[in-house]
PDB file of C-alpha atoms in Angstrom:
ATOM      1  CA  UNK A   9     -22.342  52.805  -1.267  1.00 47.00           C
ATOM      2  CA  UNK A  10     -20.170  50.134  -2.629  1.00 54.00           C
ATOM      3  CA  UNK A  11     -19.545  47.611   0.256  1.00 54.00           C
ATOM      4  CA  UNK A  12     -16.065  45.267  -0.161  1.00 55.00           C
ATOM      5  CA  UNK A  13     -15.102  41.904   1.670  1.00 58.00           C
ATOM      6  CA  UNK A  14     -11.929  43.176   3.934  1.00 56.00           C
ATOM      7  CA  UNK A  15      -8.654  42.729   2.369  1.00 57.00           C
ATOM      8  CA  UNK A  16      -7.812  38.856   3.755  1.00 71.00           C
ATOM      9  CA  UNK A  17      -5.344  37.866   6.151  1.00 82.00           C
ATOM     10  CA  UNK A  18      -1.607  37.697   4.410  1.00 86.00           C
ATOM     11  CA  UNK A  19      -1.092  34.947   6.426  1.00 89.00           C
ATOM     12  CA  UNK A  20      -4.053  32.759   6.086  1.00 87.00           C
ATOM     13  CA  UNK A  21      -3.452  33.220   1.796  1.00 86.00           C
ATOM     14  CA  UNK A  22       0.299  32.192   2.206  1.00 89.00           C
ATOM     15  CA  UNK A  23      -0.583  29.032   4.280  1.00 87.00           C
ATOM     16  CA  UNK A  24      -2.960  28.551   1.351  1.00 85.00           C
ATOM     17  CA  UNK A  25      -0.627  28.826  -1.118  1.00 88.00           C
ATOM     18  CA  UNK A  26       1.607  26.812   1.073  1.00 91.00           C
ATOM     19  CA  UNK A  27      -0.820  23.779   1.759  1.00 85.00           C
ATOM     20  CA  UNK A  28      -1.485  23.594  -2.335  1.00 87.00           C
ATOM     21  CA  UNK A  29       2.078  22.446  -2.623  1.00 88.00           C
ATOM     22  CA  UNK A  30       1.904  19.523  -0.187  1.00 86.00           C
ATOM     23  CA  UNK A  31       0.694  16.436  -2.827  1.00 87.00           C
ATOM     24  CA  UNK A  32      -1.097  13.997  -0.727  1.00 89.00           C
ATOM     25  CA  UNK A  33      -3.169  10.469  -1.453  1.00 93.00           C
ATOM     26  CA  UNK A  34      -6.557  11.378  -1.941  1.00 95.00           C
ATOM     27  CA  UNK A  35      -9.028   9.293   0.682  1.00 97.00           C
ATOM     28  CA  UNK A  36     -12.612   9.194   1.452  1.00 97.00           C
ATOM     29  CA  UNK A  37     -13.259   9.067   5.104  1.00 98.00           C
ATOM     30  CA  UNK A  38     -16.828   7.584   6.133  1.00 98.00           C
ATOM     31  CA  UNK A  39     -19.074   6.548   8.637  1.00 97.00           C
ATOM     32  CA  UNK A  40     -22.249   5.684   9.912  1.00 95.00           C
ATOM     33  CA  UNK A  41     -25.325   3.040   8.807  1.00 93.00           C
ATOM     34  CA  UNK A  42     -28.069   3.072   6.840  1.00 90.00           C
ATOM     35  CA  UNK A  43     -29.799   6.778   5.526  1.00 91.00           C
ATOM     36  CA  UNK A  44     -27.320   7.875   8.475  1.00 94.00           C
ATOM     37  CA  UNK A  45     -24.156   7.703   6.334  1.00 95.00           C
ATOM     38  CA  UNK A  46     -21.789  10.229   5.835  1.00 97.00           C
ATOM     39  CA  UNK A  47     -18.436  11.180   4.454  1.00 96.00           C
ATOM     40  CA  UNK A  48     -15.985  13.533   2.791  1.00 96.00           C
ATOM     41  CA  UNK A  49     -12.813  13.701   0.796  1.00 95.00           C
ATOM     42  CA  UNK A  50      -9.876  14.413   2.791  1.00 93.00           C
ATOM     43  CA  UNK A  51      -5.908  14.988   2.240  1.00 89.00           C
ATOM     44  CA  UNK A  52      -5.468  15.319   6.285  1.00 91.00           C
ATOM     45  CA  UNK A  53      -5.523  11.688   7.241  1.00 95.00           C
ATOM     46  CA  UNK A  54      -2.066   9.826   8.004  1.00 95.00           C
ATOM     47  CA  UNK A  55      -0.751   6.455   9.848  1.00 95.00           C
ATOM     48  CA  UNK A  56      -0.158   7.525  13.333  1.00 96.00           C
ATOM     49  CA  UNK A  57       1.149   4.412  15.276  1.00 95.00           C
ATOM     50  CA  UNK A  58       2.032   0.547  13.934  1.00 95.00           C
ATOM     51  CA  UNK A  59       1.383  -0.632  18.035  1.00 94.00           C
ATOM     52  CA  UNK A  60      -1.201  -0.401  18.021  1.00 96.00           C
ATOM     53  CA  UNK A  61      -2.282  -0.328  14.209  1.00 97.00           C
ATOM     54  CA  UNK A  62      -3.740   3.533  14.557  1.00 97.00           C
ATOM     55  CA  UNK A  63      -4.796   6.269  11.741  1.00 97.00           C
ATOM     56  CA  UNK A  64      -5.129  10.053  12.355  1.00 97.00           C
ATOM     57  CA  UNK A  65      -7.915  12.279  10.450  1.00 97.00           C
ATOM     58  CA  UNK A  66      -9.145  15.980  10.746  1.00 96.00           C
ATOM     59  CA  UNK A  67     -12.376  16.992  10.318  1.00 96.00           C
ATOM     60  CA  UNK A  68     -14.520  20.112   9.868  1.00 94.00           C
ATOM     61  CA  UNK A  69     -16.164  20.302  13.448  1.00 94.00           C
ATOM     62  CA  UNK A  70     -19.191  21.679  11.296  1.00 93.00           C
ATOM     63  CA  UNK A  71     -19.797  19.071   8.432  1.00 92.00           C
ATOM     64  CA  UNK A  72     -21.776  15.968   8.816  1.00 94.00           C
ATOM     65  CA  UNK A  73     -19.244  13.728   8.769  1.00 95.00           C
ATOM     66  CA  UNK A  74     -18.006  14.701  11.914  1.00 96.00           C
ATOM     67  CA  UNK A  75     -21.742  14.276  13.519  1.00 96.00           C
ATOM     68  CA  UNK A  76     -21.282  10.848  12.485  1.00 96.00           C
ATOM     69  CA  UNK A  77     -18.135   9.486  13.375  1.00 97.00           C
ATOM     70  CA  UNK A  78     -18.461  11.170  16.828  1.00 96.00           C
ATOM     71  CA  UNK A  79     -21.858   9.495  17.129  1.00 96.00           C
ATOM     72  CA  UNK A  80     -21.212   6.343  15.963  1.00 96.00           C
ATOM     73  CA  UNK A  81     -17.225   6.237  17.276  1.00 97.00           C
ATOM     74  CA  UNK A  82     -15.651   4.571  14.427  1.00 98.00           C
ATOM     75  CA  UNK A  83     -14.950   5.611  10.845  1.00 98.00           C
ATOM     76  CA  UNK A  84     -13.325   3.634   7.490  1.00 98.00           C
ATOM     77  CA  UNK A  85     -10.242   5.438   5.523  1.00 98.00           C
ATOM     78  CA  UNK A  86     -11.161   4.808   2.447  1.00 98.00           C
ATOM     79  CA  UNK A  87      -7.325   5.499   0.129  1.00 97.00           C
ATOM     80  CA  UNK A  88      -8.533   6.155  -3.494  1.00 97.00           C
ATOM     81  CA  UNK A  89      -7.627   4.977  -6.635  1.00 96.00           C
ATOM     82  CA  UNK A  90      -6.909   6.843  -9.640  1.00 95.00           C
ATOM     83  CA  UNK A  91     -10.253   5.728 -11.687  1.00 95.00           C
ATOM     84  CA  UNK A  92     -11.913   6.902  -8.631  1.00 96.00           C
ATOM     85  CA  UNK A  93     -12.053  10.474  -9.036  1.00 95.00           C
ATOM     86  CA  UNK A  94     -15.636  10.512  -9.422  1.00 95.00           C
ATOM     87  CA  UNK A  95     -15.882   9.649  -5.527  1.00 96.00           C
ATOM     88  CA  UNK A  96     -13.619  12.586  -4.812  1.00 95.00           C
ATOM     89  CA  UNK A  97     -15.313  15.071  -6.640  1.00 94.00           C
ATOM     90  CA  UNK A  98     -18.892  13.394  -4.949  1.00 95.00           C
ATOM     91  CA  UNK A  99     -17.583  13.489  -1.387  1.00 95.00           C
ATOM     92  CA  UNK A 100     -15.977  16.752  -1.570  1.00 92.00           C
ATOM     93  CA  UNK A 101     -19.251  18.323  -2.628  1.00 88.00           C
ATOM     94  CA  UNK A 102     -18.513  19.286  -6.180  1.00 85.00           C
ATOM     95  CA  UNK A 103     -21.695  17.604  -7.742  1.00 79.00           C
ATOM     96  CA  UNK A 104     -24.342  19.059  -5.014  1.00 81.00           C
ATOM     97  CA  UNK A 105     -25.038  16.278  -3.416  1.00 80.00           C
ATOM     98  CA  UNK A 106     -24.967  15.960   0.295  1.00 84.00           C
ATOM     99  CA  UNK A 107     -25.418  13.078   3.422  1.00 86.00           C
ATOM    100  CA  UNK A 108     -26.659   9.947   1.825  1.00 89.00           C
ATOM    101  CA  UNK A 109     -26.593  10.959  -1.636  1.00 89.00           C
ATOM    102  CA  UNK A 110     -23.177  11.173  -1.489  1.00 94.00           C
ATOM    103  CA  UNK A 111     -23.391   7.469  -1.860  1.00 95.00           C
ATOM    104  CA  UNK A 112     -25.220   6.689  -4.837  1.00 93.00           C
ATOM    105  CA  UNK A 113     -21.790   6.602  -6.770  1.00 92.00           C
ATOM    106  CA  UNK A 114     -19.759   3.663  -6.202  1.00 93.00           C
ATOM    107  CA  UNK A 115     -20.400   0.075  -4.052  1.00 96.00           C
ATOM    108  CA  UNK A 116     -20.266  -0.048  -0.450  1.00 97.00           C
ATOM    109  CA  UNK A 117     -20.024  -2.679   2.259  1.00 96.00           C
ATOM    110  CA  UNK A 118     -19.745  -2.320   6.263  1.00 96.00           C
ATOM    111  CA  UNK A 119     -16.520  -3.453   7.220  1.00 96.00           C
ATOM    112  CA  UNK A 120     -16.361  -4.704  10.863  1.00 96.00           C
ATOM    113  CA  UNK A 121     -17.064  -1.515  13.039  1.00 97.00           C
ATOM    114  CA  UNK A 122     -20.502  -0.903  10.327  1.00 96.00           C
ATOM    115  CA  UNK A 123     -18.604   2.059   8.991  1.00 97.00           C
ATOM    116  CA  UNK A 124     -18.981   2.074   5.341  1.00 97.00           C
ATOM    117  CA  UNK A 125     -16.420   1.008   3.309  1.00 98.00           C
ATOM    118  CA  UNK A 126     -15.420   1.313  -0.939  1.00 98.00           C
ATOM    119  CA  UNK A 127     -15.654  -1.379  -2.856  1.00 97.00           C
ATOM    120  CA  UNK A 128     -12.453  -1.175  -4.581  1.00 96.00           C
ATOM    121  CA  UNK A 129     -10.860   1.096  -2.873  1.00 97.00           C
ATOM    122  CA  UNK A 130      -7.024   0.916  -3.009  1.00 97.00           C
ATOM    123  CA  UNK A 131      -7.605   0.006   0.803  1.00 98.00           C
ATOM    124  CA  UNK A 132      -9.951   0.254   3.510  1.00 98.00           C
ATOM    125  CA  UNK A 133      -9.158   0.980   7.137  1.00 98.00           C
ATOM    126  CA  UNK A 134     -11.693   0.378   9.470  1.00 98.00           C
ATOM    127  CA  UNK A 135     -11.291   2.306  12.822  1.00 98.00           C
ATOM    128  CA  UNK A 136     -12.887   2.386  16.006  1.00 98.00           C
ATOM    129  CA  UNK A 137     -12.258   6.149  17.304  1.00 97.00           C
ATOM    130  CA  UNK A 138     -10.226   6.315  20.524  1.00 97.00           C
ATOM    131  CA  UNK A 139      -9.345   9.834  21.144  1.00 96.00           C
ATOM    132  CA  UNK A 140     -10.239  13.381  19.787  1.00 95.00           C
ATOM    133  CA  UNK A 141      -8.686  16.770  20.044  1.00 95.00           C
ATOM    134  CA  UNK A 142     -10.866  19.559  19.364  1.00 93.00           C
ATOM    135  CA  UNK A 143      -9.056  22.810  17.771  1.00 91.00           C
ATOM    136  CA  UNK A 144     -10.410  25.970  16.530  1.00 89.00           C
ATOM    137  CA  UNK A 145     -12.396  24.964  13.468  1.00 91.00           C
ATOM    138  CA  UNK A 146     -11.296  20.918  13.298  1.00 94.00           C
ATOM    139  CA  UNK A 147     -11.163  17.955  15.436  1.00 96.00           C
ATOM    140  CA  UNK A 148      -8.723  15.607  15.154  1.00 97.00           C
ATOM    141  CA  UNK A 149      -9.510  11.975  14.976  1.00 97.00           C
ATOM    142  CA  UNK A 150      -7.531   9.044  16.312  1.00 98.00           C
ATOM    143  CA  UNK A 151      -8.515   5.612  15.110  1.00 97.00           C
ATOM    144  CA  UNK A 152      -7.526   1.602  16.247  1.00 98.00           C
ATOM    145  CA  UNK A 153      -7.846   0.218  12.772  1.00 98.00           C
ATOM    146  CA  UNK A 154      -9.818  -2.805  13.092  1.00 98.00           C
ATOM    147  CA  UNK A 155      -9.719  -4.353   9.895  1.00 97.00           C
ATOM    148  CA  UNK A 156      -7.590  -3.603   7.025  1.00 98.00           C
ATOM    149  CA  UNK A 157      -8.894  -4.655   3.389  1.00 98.00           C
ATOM    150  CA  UNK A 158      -6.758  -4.706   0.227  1.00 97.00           C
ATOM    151  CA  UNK A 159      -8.048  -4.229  -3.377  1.00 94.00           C
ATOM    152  CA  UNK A 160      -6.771  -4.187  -6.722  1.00 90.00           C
ATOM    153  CA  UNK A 161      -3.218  -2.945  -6.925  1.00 88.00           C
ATOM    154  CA  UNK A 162      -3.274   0.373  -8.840  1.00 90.00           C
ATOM    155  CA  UNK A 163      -1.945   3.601  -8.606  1.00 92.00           C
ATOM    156  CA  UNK A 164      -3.681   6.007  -6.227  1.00 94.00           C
ATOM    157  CA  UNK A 165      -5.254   9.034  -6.792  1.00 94.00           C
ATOM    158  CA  UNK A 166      -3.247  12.336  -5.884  1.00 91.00           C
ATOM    159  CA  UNK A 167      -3.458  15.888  -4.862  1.00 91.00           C
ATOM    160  CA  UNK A 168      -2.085  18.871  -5.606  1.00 85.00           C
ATOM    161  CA  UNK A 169      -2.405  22.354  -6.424  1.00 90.00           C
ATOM    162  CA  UNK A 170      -6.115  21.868  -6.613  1.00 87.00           C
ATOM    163  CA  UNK A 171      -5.834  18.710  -9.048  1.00 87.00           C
ATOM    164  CA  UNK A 172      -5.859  15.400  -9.264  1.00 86.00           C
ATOM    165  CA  UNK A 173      -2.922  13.042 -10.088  1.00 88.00           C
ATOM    166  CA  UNK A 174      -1.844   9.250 -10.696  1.00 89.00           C
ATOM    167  CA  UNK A 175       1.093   7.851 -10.576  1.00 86.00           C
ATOM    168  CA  UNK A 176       0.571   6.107 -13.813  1.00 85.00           C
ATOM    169  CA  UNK A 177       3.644   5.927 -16.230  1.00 78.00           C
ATOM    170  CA  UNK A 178       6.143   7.546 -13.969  1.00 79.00           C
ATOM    171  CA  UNK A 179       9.589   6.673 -13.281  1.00 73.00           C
ATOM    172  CA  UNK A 180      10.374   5.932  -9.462  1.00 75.00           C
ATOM    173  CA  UNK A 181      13.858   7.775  -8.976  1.00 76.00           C
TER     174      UNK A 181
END
């Protein structure tokens, strides 16, 4: 008997498809102290309000990260830099490592909520979580930024159709 996976849901591949076409700034969202730390790489983060200063992420109900920033209500956008596509691939899993030892690459300081935050980074948001919205497989997050931290002016690291992009050498238009 030859067993198959069931043909997958038209829909879910189009949306798929769909989703690969939406280029978006690559960030690292993180939280929790100490051996407790965790993060991931995420496309699904955005500014949500200016009054008061406010950031939006969605994350896996399942993964770590989530444990953590519910636990420890606050988390740090960290928006990545081009060079730092090593702490893309890191976060999103693609070298094994998982929990702390996601953190062995790069430098990282607690910002004012404790949440870890990138040395380096193209900028650091540091959030205390105010609200969350559970759906089906994500939860949305809903930050007060609490301390904003600049570095280096560079050009960020992009997304799309499953690779990574900078903005280096292009013409605005």
């Amino acid at each position: 008997m030859i067993l198959t996976q069931p043909p997958a849901d038209p829909l879910v591949h189009d949306f798929r498809a769909a989703m690969r076409q939406l280029a978006a700034t690559v960030c690292v969202v993180t939280a929790g102290k100490d051996d407790a730390r965790r993060g991931l790489t995420a496309t699904a983060v955005c500014s949500l309000s200016i009054t008061p200063p406010s950031m939006l992420v969605c994350v896996n109900r399942q993964g770590a990260a989530h444990r953590a920033i519910t636990e420890n209500g606050c988390f740090c956008v960290n928006i990545l830099a081009a060079d730092q596509m090593d702490v893309a691939h890191r976060f999103a899993g693609h070298a094994g490592d998982t929990g702390e030892g996601k953190f062995a690459i790069g430098h990282w300081s607690p910002l004012t909520t404790g949440a870890p935050a990138l040395d380096g980074a193209l900028v650091n948001l540091d959030c205390t979580l105010s609200s969350d919205v559970e759906t089906e497989s994500h939860s949305i997050f809903i930050g007060h930024v609490k301390q904003v931290r600049f570095g280096d002016t560079k050009s960020p690291l992009l997304h799309y159709d499953r690779h990574f992009f900078s903005l280096d050498n292009q013409t605005a238009l």
